[in-house]
XYZ file of C-alpha atoms in Angstrom:
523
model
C -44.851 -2.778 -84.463
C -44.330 -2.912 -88.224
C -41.930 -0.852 -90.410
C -43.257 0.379 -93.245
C -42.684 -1.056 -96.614
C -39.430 -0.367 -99.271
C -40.078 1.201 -102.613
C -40.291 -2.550 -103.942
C -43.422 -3.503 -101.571
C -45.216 -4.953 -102.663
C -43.440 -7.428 -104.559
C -43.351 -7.316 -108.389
C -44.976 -10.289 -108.743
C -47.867 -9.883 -105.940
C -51.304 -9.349 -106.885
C -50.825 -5.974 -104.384
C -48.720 -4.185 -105.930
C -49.219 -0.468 -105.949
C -49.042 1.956 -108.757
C -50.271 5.394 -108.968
C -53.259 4.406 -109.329
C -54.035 2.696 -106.151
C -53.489 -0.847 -104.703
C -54.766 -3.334 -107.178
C -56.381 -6.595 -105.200
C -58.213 -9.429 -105.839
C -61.867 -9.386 -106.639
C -63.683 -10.710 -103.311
C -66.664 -12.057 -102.976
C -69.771 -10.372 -102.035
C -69.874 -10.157 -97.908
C -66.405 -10.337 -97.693
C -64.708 -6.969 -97.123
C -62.527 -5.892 -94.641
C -65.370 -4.716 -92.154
C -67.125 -8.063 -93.056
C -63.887 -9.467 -91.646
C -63.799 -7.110 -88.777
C -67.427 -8.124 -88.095
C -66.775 -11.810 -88.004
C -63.592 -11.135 -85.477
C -65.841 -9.565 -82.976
C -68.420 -11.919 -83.544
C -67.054 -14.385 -80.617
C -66.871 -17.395 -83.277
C -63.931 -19.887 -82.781
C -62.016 -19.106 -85.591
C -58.820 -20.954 -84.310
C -60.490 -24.311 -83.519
C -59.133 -24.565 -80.469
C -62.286 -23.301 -78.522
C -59.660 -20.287 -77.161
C -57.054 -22.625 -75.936
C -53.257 -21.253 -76.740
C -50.967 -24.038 -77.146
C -47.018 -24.509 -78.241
C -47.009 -25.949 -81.763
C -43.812 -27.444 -82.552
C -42.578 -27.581 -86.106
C -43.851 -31.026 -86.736
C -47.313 -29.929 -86.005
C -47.422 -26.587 -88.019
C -46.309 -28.374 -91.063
C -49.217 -30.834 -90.942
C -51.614 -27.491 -91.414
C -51.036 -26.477 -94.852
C -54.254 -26.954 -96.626
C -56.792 -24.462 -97.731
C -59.588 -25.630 -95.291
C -56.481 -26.118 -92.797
C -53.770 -23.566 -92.481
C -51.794 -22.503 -89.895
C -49.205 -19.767 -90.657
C -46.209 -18.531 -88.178
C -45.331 -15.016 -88.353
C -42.775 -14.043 -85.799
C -43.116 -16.927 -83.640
C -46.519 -16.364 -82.936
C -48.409 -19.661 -84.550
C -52.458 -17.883 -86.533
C -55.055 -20.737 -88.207
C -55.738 -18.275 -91.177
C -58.079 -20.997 -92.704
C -61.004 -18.443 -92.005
C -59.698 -15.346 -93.368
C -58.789 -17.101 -96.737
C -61.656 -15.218 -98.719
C -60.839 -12.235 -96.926
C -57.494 -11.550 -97.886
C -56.962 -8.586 -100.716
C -53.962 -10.620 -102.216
C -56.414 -14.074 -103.145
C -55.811 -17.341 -101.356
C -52.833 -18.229 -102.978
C -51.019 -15.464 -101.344
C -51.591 -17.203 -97.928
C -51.028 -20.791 -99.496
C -47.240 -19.859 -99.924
C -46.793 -19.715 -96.230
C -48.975 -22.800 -95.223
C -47.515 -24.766 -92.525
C -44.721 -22.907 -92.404
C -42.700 -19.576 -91.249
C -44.254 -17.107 -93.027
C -41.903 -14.148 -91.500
C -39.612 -13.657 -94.415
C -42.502 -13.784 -97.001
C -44.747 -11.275 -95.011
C -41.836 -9.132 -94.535
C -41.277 -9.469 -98.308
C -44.447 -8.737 -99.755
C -46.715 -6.639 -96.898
C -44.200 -6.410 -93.890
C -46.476 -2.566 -92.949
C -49.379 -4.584 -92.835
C -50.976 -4.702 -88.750
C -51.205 -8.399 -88.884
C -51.697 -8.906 -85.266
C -54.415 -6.578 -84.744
C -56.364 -8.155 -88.370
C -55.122 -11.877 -86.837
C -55.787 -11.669 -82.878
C -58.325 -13.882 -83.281
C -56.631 -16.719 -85.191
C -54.216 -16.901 -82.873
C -53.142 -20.607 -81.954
C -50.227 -19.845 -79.386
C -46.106 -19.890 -79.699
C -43.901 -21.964 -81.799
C -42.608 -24.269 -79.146
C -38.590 -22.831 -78.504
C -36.496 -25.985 -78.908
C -33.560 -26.219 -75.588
C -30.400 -24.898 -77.473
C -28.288 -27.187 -75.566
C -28.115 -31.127 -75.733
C -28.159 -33.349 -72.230
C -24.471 -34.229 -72.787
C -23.773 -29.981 -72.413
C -26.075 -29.570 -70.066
C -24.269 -31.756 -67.537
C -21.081 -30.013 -68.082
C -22.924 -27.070 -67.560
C -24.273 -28.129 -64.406
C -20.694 -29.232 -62.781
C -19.317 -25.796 -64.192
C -21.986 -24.447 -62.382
C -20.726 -26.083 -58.844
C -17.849 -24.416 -58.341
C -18.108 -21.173 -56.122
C -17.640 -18.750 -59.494
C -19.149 -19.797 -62.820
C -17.786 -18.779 -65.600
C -19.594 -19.993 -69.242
C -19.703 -19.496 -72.587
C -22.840 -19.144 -74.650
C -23.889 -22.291 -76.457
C -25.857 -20.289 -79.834
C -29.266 -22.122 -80.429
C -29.560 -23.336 -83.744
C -32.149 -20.403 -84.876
C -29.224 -18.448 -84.821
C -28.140 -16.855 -87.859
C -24.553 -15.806 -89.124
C -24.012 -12.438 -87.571
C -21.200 -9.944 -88.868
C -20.597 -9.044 -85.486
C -20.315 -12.119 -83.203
C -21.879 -12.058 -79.739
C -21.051 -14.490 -77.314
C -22.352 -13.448 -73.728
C -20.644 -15.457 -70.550
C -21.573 -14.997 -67.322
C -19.263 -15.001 -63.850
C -21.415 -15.592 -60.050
C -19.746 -13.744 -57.110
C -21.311 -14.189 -53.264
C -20.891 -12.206 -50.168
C -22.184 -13.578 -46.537
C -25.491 -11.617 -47.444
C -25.287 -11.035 -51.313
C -25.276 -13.329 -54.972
C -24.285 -11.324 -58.078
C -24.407 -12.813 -61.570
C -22.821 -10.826 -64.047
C -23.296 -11.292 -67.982
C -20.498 -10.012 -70.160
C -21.571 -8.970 -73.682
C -20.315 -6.927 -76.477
C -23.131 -4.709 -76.712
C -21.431 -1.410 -76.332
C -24.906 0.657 -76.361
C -26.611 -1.408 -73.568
C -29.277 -0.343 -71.714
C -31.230 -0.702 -68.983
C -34.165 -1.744 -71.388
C -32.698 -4.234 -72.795
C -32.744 -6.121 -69.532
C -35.898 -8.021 -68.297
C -35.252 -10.097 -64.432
C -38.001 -12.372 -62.945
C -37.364 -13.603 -59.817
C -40.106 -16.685 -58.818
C -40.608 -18.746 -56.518
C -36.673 -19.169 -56.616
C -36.301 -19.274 -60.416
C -34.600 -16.493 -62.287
C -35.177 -15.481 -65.425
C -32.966 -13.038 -67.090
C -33.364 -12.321 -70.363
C -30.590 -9.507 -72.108
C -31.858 -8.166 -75.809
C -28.630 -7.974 -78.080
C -30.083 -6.578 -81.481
C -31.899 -8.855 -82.970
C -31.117 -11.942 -80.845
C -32.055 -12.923 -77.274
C -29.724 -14.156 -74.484
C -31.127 -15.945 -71.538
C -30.028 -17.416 -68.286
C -32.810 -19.228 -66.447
C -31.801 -21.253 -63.594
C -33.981 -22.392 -60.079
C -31.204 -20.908 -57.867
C -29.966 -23.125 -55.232
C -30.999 -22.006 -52.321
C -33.489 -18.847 -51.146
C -32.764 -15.171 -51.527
C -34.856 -12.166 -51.265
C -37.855 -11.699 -53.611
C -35.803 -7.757 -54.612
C -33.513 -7.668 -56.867
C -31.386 -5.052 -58.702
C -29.835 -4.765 -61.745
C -27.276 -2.376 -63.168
C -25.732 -2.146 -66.960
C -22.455 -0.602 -67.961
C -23.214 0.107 -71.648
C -19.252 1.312 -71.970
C -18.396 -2.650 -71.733
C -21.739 -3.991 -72.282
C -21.928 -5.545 -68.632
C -25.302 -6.341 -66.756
C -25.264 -6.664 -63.102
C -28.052 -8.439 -61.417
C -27.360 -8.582 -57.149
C -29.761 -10.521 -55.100
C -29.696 -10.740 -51.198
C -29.488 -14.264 -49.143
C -32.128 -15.407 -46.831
C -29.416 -17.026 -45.097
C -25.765 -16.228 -44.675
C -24.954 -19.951 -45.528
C -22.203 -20.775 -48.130
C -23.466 -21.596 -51.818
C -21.859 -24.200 -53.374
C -23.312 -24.129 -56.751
C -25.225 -21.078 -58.397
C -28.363 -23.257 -59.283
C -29.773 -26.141 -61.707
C -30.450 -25.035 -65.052
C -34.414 -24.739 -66.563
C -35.406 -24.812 -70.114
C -33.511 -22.670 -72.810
C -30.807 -21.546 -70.620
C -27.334 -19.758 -71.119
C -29.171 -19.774 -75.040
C -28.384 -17.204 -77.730
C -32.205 -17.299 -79.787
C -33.798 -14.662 -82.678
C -36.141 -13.025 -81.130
C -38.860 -14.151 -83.015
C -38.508 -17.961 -81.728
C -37.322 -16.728 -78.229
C -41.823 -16.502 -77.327
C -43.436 -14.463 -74.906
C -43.162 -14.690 -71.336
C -46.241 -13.682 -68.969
C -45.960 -12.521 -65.481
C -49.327 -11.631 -63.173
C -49.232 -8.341 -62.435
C -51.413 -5.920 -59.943
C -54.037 -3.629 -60.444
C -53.068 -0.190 -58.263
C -55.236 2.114 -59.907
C -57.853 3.093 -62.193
C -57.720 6.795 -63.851
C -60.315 8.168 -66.317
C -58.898 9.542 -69.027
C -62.039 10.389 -71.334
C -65.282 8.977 -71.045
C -64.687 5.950 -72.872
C -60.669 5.715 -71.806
C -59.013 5.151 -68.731
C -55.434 4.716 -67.987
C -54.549 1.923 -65.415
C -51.785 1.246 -63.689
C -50.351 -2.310 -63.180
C -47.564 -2.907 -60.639
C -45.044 -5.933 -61.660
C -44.048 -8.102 -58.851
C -41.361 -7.644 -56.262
C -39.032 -9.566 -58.098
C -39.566 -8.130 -61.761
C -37.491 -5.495 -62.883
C -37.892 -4.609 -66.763
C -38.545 -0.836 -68.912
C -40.428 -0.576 -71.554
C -38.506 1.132 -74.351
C -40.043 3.934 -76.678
C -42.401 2.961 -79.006
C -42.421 -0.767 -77.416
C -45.677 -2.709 -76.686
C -46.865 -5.816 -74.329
C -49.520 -7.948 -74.625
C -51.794 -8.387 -72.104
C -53.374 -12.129 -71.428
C -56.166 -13.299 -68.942
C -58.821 -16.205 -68.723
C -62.166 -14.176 -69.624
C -65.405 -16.541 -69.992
C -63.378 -20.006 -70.026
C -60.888 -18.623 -73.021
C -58.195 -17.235 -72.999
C -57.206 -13.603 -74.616
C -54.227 -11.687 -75.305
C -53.774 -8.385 -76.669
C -51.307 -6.062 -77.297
C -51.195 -2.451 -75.714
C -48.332 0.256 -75.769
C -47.484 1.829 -72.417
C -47.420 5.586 -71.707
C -46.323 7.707 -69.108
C -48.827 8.693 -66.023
C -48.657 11.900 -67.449
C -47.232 13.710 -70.968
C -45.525 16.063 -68.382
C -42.318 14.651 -66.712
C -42.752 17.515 -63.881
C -46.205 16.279 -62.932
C -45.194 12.372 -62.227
C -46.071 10.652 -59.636
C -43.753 9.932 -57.575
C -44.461 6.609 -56.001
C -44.559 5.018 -59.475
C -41.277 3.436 -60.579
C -39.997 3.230 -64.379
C -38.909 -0.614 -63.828
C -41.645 -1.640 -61.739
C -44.994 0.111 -63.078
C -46.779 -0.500 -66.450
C -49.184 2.577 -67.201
C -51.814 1.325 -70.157
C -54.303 3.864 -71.634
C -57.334 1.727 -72.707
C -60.320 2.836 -74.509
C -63.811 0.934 -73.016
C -66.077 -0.930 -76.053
C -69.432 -1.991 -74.307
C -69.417 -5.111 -76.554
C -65.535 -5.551 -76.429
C -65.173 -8.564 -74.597
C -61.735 -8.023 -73.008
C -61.879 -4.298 -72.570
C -65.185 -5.038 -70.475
C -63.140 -7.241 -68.977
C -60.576 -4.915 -67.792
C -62.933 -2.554 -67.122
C -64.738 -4.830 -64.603
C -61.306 -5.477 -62.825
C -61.318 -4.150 -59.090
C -58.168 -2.417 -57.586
C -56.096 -5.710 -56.217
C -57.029 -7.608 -59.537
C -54.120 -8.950 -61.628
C -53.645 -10.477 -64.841
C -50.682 -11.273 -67.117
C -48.595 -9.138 -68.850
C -45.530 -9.997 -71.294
C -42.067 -8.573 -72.050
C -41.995 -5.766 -74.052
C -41.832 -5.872 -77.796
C -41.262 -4.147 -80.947
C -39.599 -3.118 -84.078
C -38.872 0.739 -83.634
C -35.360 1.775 -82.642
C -35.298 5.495 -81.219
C -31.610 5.525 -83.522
C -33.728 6.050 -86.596
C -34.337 9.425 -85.596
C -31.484 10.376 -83.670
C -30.540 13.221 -86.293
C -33.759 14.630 -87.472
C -35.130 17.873 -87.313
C -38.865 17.542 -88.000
C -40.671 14.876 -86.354
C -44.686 14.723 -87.735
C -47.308 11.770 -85.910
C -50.028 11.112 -87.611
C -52.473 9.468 -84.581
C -56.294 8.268 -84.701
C -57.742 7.702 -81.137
C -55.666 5.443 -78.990
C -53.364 5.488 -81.955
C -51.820 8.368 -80.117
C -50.498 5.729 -77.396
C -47.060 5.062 -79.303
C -46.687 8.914 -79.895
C -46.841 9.954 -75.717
C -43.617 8.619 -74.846
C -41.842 9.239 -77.896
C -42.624 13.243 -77.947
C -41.010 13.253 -74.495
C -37.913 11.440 -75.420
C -37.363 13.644 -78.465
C -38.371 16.716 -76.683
C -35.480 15.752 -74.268
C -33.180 13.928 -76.134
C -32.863 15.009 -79.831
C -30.252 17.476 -80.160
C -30.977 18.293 -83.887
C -34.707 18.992 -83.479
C -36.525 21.819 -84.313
C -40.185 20.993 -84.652
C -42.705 18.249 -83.323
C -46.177 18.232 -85.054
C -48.921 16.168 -83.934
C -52.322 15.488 -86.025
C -54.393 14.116 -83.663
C -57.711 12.451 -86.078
C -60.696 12.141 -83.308
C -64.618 11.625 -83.712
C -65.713 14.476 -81.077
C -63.855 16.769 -78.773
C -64.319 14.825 -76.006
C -62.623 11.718 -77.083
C -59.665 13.962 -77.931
C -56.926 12.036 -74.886
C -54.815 14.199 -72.607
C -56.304 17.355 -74.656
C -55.077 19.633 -71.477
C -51.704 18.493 -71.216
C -51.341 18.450 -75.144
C -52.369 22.079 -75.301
C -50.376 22.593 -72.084
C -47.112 21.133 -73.753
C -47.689 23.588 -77.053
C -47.424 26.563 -75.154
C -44.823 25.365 -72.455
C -42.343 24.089 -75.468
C -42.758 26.067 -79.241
C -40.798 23.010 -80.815
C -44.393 21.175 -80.054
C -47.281 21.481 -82.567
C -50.712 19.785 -82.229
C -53.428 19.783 -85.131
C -56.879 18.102 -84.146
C -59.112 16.780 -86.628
C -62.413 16.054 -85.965
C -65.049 13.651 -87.967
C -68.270 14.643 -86.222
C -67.310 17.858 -84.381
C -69.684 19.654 -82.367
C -70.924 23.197 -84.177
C -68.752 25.098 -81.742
C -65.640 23.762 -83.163
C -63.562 26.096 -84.090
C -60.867 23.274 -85.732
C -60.150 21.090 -88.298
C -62.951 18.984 -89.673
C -62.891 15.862 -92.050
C -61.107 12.903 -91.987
C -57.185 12.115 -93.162
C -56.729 13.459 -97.169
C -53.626 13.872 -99.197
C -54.652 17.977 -99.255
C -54.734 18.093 -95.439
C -51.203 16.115 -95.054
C -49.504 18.607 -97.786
C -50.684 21.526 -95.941
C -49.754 20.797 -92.143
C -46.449 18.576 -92.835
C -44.378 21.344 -94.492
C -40.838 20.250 -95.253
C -38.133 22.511 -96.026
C -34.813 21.674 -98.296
C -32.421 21.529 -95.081
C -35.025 19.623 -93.136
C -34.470 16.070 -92.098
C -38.055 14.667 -91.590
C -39.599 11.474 -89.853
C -43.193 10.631 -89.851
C -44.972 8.049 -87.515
C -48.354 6.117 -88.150
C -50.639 4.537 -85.700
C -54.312 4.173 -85.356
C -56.871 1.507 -87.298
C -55.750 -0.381 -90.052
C -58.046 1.727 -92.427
C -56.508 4.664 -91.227
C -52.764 3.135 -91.565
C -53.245 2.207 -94.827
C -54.770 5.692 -96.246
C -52.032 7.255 -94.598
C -48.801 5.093 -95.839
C -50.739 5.502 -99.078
C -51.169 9.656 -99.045
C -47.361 9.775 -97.230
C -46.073 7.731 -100.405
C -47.847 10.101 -102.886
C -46.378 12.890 -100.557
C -42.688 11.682 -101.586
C -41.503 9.918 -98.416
C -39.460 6.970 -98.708
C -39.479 4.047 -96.307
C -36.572 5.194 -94.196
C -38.413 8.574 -93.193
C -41.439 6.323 -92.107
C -42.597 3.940 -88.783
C -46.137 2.709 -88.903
C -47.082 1.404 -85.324
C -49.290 -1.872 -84.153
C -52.618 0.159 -83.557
């Protein structure tokens, strides 16, 4: 998920920057537009060189790709061979160049930080920087005979990604046992903890437990020392920023140490180096949703426990054809209505994806062949929206094109339920036809259960009974339907296409909104 640009962005000195006029780019050649580049994506050409292989690149090795016919760029720890999009790129090659063999993140963020780089990039991808162990052998040895006596009780030692923060954060953790129980507890100084920012896997006797603070990442992985239960349960006390994970014994033997420490662990990392972690996941059901979309639920295994917060996405990854894919999709609800849930799914151990079919899409076909008992991977969640940016509005407007509308599900629910200030919710919904318009029912179901919720549809090839909106997104047709008044406090959220982003940052800038009243998500 990207935030949408500052008043600066671009950057005075890039070649685009935007003026009244329009974005001013660099001439490209002839074949070599962004739907050439969208054409050559699909295409199923190795663009990475790796012949769909996803590897850890280490710093050494990213540096040694920094030449035109050669570059590898890392944007958020997450390691693209941009070599082939070179004469694609609006802002010339030397835009690129800057970043070559290197950490691109702060220039990206500097010059097109709204831009939906993973969706243009997904298949350049080259895999992970490789996260370096935060702690030396000489530490980790202490850390082991700390960790023999009957209660641990550590301090965090802060990998060296870690930046200066104002407010310092030092987790430490303390290990209790029972005849039948283990319970780790991690101290932080994160009074507004939550149970989403806690992700547990418990496998084959390894836990991983991984506690988002902000911006940074703590972790404790350890291969515990003897068996427990594959269930586990957590608990946080935002109040004194305290997580709780209790695990039951297989035996009611004695430990004497809590477990030998794995890679990266009792580490403080940015998130951006921290990588993604996969765990398989089940296949439980199957749910059309249109004719081209289905929603599908994925159950996480017995000993995962993890939420995925508002406006958050995963990435899903599985071996299709001899390579392997990953893409990233934003969870929903089973249903827009909390009152019609299901009741046998569980917020911390089901993933509900809505997923639009392409015949010639070659992981969507994929997923689409999958039978119910089927798994594949599926990562943490991720993502740059907060819901405190829009704790104290009162008009909340989501501009959503197709699956676009994914982001937008959960979020009118939470501020339907949990926005105190709010007086209005308006959703323009931009479809082809009226039957790829998703959860139409419950949307017009929703409008006349709460008035707070609006929905406009806007159709591109509407049928000649349609009665709505036709066109596609214009300046003329934002002005009309996002009215703002002079004691409003507004918000305004973005997802769908790139093409469709970009018009509509564009039309919302000419509008007068300013990049705190804006949130463009990944589409």
């Amino acid at each position: 998920m990207l935030n949408v640009p500052s008043q600066s962005f671009p950057a005075a000195s890039s070649q685009q920057r935007v003026s009244s006029s329009g974005r001013s780019k660099v001439p490209l050649k002839p074949g070599r537009s962004l739907m050439d580049w969208i054409r050559l994506a699909k295409s199923g050409k190795d663009l990475t060189g790796l012949r769909g292989k996803l590897i850890d690149v280490t710093e050494e090795e990213l540096a040694s790709h920094n030449k035109r016919d050669d570059c590898w760029i890392c944007i958020r720890g997450l390691v693209y061979n941009v070599s082939a999009y070179m004469e694609y790129h609006p802002g010339g090659e030397q835009e690129l160049m800057r970043a070559a063999g290197a950490d691109g993140t702060d220039l990206f963020d500097q010059v097109h930080r709204w831009v939906n780089y993973e969706s243009m990039l997904k298949e350049c991808l080259v895999g992970r920087m490789a996260v370096k162990p935060s702690t030396g052998s000489k530490v980790l040895r202490n850390l082991q005979n700390r960790l023999g006596q009957h209660k641990g009780n550590t301090s965090v030692p802060v990998a060296e990604e870690r930046e200066p923060s104002s407010k310092d954060i030092t987790p430490r953790y303390d290990w209790f046992q029972t005849d039948t129980t283990i319970t780790i507890v991690v101290y932080t100084k994160q009074k507004d903890l939550t149970s989403e920012c806690v992700v547990a896997d418990l496998i084959d006797g390894a836990l991983r437990l991984e506690v988002v603070l902000g911006e940074l990442s703590y972790l404790m992985h350890l291969r515990l020392s003897q068996d427990v239960q594959e269930h586990l349960s957590i608990q946080t006390s935002s109040g004194v920023g305290k997580v709780e994970v209790s695990m039951k014994k297989v035996s009611s033997h004695k430990w004497q140490e809590l477990g030998e420490p794995l890679d990266s662990h009792n580490s403080l990392l940015k998130q951006n180096v921290s990588g993604i972690f996969f765990r398989k996941c089940t296949l439980v059901s199957k749910t059309p949703v249109t004719h081209d979309t289905k929603l599908l639920r994925f159950q996480l295994p017995n000993g995962t426990r993890f939420m995925v917060p508002v406006g958050n996405h995963v990435y899903l990854k599985s071996l299709v054809k001899g390579s392997e894919i990953i893409k990233p999709y934003t969870p929903v609800f089973m249903t827009l209505m909390p009152e019609h849930q299901d009741s046998t799914a569980s917020k911390d151990t089901d993933i509900f994806l809505m997923i639009k079919i392409y015949p010639d899409g070659a992981f969507t076909s994929y997923i689409e062949s999958l039978q119910i008992g089927a798994t594949l991977y599926i990562s943490n969640p991720g993502g740059q929206f907060r819901t405190s940016r829009i704790q104290d509005i009162t008009d909340l407007y989501l501009l959503a094109a197709g699956t676009g509308f994914t982001p937008m599900a959960k979020l009118i629910r939470y501020a339907l339920k949990n926005l105190a200030a709010l007086r209005k919710i308006k959703l323009i919904f931009f479809n082809r036809r009226e039957g790829d318009i998703l959860w139409l029912d419950q949307l017009q179901h929703l409008a006349l259960e709460d008035k707070r919720f609006e929905v406009e549809y806007v159709l591109s090839e509407p049928s000649a009974e349609w009665k709505g909106k036709r066109g596609r997104i214009e300046t003329s047709l934002l002005s009309n339907v996002m009215s703002r008044s002079n004691n409003s406090k507004c918000f305004v959220c973005v997802c769908g296409p790139t093409r469709f982003t970009e018009q509509a940052l564009g039309m919302l800038q000419q509008l007068g909104y300013c990049e705190e009243e804006i949130h463009a998500f990944q589409g």
